[in-house]
Coordinates of C-alpha atoms and ligand atoms in Angstrom, one line a residue:
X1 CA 175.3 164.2 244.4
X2 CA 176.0 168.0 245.0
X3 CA 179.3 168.7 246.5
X4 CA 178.9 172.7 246.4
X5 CA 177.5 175.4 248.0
X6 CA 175.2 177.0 245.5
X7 CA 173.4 179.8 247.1
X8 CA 176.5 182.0 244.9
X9 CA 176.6 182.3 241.1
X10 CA 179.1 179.8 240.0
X11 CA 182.9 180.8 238.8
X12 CA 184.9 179.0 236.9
X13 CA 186.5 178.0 239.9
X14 CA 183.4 176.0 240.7
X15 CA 183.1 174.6 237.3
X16 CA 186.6 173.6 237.0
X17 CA 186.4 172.1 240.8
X18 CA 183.6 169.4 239.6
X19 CA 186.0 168.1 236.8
X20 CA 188.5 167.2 240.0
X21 CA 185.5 165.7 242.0
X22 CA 183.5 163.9 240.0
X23 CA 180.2 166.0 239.6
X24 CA 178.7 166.5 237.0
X25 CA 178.2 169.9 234.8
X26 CA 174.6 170.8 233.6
X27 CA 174.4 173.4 230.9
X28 CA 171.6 174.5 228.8
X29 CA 171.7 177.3 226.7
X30 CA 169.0 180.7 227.2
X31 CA 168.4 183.4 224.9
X32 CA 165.4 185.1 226.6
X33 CA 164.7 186.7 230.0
X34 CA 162.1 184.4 231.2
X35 CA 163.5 181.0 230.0
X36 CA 166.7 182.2 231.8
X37 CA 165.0 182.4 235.0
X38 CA 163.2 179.5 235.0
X39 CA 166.2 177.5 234.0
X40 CA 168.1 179.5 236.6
X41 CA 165.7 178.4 239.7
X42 CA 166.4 174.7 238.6
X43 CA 169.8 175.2 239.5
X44 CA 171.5 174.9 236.1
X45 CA 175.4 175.2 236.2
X46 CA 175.7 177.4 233.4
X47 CA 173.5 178.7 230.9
X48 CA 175.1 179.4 227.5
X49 CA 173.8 181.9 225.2
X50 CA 174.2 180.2 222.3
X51 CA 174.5 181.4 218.2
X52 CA 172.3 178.1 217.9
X53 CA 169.7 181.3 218.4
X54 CA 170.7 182.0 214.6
X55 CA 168.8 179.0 214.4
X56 CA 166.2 178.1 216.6
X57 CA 165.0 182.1 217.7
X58 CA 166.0 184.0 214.6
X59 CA 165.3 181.0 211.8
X60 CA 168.4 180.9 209.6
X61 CA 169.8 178.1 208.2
X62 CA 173.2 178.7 209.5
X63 CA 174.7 180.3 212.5
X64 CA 176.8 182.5 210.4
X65 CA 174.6 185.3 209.8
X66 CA 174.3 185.9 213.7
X67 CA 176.5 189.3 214.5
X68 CA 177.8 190.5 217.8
X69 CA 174.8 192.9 218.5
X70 CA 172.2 189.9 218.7
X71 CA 174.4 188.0 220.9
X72 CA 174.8 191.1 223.3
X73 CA 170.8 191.7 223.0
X74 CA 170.0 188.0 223.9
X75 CA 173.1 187.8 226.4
X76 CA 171.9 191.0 228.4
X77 CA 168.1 189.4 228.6
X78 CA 169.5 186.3 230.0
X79 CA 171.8 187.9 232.1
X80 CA 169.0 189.8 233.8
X81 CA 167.1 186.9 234.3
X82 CA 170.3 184.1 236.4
X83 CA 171.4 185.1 239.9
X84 CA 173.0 181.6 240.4
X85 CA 174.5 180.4 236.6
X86 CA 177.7 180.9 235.3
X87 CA 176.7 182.8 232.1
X88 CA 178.9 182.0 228.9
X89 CA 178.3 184.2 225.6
X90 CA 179.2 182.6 222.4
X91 CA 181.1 185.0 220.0
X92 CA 179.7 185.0 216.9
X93 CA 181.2 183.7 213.4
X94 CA 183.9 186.8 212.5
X95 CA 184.0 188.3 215.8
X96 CA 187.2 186.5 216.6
X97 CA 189.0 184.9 213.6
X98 CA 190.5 188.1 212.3
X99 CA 193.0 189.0 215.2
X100 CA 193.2 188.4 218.6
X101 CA 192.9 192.1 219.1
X102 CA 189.5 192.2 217.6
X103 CA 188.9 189.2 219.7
X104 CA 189.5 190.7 222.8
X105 CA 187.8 193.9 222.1
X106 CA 184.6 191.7 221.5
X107 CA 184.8 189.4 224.0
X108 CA 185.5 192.6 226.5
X109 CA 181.5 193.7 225.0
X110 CA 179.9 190.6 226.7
X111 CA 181.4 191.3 230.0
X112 CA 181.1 195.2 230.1
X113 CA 177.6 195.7 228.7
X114 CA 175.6 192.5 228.8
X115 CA 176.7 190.8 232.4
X116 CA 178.4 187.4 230.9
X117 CA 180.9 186.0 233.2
X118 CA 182.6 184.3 230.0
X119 CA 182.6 183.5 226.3
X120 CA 183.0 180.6 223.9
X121 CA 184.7 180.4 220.9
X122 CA 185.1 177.5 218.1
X123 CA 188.4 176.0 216.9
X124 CA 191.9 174.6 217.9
X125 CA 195.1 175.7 217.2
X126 CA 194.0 178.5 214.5
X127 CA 192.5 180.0 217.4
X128 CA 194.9 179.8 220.4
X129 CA 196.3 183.3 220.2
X130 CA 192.7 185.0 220.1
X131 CA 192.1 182.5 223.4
X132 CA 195.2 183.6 225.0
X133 CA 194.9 187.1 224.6
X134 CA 191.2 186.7 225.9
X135 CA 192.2 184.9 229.1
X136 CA 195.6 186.8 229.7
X137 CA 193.5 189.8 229.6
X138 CA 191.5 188.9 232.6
X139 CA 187.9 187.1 231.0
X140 CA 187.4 183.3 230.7
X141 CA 187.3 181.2 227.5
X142 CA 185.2 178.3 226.7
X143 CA 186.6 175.9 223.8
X144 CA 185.0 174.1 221.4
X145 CA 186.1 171.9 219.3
X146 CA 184.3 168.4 217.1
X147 CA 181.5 169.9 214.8
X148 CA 182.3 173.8 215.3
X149 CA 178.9 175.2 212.7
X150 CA 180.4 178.3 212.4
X151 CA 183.0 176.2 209.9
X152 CA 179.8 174.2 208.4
X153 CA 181.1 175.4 204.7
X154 CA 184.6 173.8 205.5
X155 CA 183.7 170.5 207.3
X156 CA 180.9 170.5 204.6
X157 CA 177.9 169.3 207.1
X158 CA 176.8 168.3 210.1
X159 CA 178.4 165.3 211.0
X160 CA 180.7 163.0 213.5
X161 CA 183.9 164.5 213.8
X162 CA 187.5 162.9 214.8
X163 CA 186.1 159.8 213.1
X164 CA 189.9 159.1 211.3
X165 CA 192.9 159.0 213.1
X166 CA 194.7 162.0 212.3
X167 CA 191.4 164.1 212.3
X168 CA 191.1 162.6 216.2
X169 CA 194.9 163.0 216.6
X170 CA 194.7 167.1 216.0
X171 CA 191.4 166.7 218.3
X172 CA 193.5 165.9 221.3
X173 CA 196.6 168.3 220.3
X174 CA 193.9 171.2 219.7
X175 CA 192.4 170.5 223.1
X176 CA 196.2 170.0 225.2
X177 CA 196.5 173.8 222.8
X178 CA 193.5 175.3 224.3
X179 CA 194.2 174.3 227.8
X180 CA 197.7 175.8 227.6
X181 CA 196.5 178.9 226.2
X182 CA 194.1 179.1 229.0
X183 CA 190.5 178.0 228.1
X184 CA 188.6 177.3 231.2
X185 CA 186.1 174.5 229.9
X186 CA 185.8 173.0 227.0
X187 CA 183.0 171.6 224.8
X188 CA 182.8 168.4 222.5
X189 CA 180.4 168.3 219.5
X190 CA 179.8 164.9 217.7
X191 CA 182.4 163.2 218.6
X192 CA 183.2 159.6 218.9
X193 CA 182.6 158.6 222.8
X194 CA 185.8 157.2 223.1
X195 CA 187.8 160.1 221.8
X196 CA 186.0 162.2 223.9
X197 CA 186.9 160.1 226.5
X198 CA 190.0 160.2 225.9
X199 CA 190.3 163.7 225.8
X200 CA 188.4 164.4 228.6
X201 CA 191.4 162.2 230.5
X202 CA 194.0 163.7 228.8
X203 CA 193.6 167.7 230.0
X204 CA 193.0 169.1 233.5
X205 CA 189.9 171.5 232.0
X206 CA 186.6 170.0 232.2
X207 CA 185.0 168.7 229.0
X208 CA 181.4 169.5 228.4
X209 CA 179.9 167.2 225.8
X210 CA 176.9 167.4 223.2
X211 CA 176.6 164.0 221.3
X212 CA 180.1 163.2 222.6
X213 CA 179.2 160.6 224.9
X214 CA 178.7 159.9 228.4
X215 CA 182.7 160.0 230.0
X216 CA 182.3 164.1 229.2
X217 CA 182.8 166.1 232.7
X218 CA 179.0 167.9 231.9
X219 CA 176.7 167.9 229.4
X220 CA 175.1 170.3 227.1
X221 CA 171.8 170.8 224.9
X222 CA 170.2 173.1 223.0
X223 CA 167.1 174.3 225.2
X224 CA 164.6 174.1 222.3
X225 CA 165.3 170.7 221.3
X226 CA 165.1 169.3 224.5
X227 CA 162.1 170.9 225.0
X228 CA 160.2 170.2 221.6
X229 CA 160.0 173.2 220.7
X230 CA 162.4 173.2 217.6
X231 CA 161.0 170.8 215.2
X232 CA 163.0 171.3 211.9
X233 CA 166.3 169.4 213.0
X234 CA 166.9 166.7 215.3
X235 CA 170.0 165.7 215.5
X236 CA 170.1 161.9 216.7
X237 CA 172.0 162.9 220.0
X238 CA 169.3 165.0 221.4
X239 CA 167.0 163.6 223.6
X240 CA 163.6 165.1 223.9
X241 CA 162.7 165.7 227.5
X242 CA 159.4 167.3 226.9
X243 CA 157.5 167.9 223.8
X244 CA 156.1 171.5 224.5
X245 CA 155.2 172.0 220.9
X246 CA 152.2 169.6 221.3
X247 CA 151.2 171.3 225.0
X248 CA 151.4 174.8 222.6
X249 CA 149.4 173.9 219.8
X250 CA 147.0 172.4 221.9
X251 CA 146.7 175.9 224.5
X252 CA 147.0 178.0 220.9
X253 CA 144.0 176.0 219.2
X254 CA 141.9 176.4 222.2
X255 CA 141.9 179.9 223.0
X256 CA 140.9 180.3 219.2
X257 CA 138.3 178.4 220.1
X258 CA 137.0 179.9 222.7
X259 CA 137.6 183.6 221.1
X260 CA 135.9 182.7 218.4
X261 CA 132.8 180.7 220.4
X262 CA 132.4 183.7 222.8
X263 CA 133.5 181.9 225.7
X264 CA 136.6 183.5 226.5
X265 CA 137.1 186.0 228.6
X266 CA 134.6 184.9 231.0
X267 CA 133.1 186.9 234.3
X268 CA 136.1 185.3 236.4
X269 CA 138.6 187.5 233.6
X270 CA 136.9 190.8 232.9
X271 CA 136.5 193.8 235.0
X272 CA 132.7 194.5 236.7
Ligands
KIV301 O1 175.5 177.6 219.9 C1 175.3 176.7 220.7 O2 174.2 176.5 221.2 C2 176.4 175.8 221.0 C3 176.1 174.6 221.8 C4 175.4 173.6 220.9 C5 177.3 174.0 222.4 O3 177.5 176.1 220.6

């Protein structure tokens, strides 16, 4: 059950406020101006420009190709199209790691000219001076730690992370790191349920989990998954809510059909 008032777009404040009482965080991510406002007028927590639109809008294999200038193109669209979502821009693979200077001056581009309220960045430790120069300077950071892709070279595919127990030992010190260095929120990505829930107990920042169980503070999924609309890799925690792909091909074949048969347009879709 709601406990806010959501006629406003959601702050952090908000966000942080349902880890403390109980509710549950929904966030999908957006890359386009209409699927932003649809999502929007369902009353979606936040809506998370993704890099995943490396993959699923721009078709490469990785996310790594994916510089800061598509991710200020799709985060403008989306931010044109949300009154009500707390809007979070992912910085892309090298737009962070070299110093926190450079991190700040990009993360500073998503707020200034494309309307995000916040950005999210992958890694633990290695990363907590680029995540406290972000926050200290005034614009909130999501974590993310488990399966970070932009590392996909390093952790050498995707698969469950924090599976050993050191691995899920520097889990929980990277995530106590990142709340002290002042992420707002952060996500999980395949990673054991328990850990997860044991992170998610350990630190006073909600957790927002994607195949990292159910005792996560919100959940996330990739909007083209959940839809069917991505067909060339399902990962096993994503759960198809639709299967668009099908409804497409189906509209696609007939209109050919009726282009091709003379039936379409008709009287009711010309001009007299
Ligand atoms: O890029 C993305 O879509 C993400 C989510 C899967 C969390 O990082």
């Amino acid at each position: 059950m709601s406990t806010q008032n959501k006629t406003h777009r959601r702050t952090i404040l908000d966000i942080k406020k349902m880890k403390d009482t109980g509710e549950k965080i929904t966030m999908l991510t957006a890359y386009d101006y209409s699927m932003s406002l649809l999502l929007d007028e369902c009353d979606i927590d936040i809506l998370l420009v993704g890099d995943s639109l490396g993959n699923v809008v721009l078709g490469y294999d990785t996310t790594l190709p994916v510089t800061m200038e598509d991710m200020l193109h799709h985060t403008k669209a989306v931010a044109r199209g949300a009154q009500r979502a707390l809007i979070v821009a992912d910085m892309p693979f090298m737009s962070y790691q070299v110093s926190p200077q450079a991190a700040l001056a990009n993360a500073g581009r998503f707020l200034q000219e494309a309307n995000a309220q916040a950005v999210k960045l992958e890694g633990g430790k290695e990363q907590s001076d680029a995540v406290y120069k972000i926050t200290s300077s005034g614009i909130p950071v999501m974590a993310h730690l488990g399966l970070t892709p932009q590392s996909i070279h390093q952790i050498g595919g995707y698969k469950v992370q924090g599976k050993k127990e050191d691995a899920a030992e520097k889990m929980m010190d990277d995530a106590r790191i990142l709340e002290e260095a002042g992420a707002f929120s952060l996500v999980l990505e395949c990673v054991p349920g328990k850990l997860a829930q044991d992170i998610t107990q350990s630190i006073s920042i909600p957790t927002i989990g994607i195949g990292a169980g159910i005792h996560c503070n919100g959940q996330v999924l990739v909007v083209n998954d959940m839809l069917g609309t991505y067909e060339r890799m399902t990962p096993k925690f994503v759960k198809k809510y639709a299967n668009l792909n099908q409804e497409i091909r189906k509209a696609v074949k007939n209109y050919i059909s009726e282009v091709k048969n003379e039936t379409f347009p008709d009287a009711e879709h010309s001009f007299k």
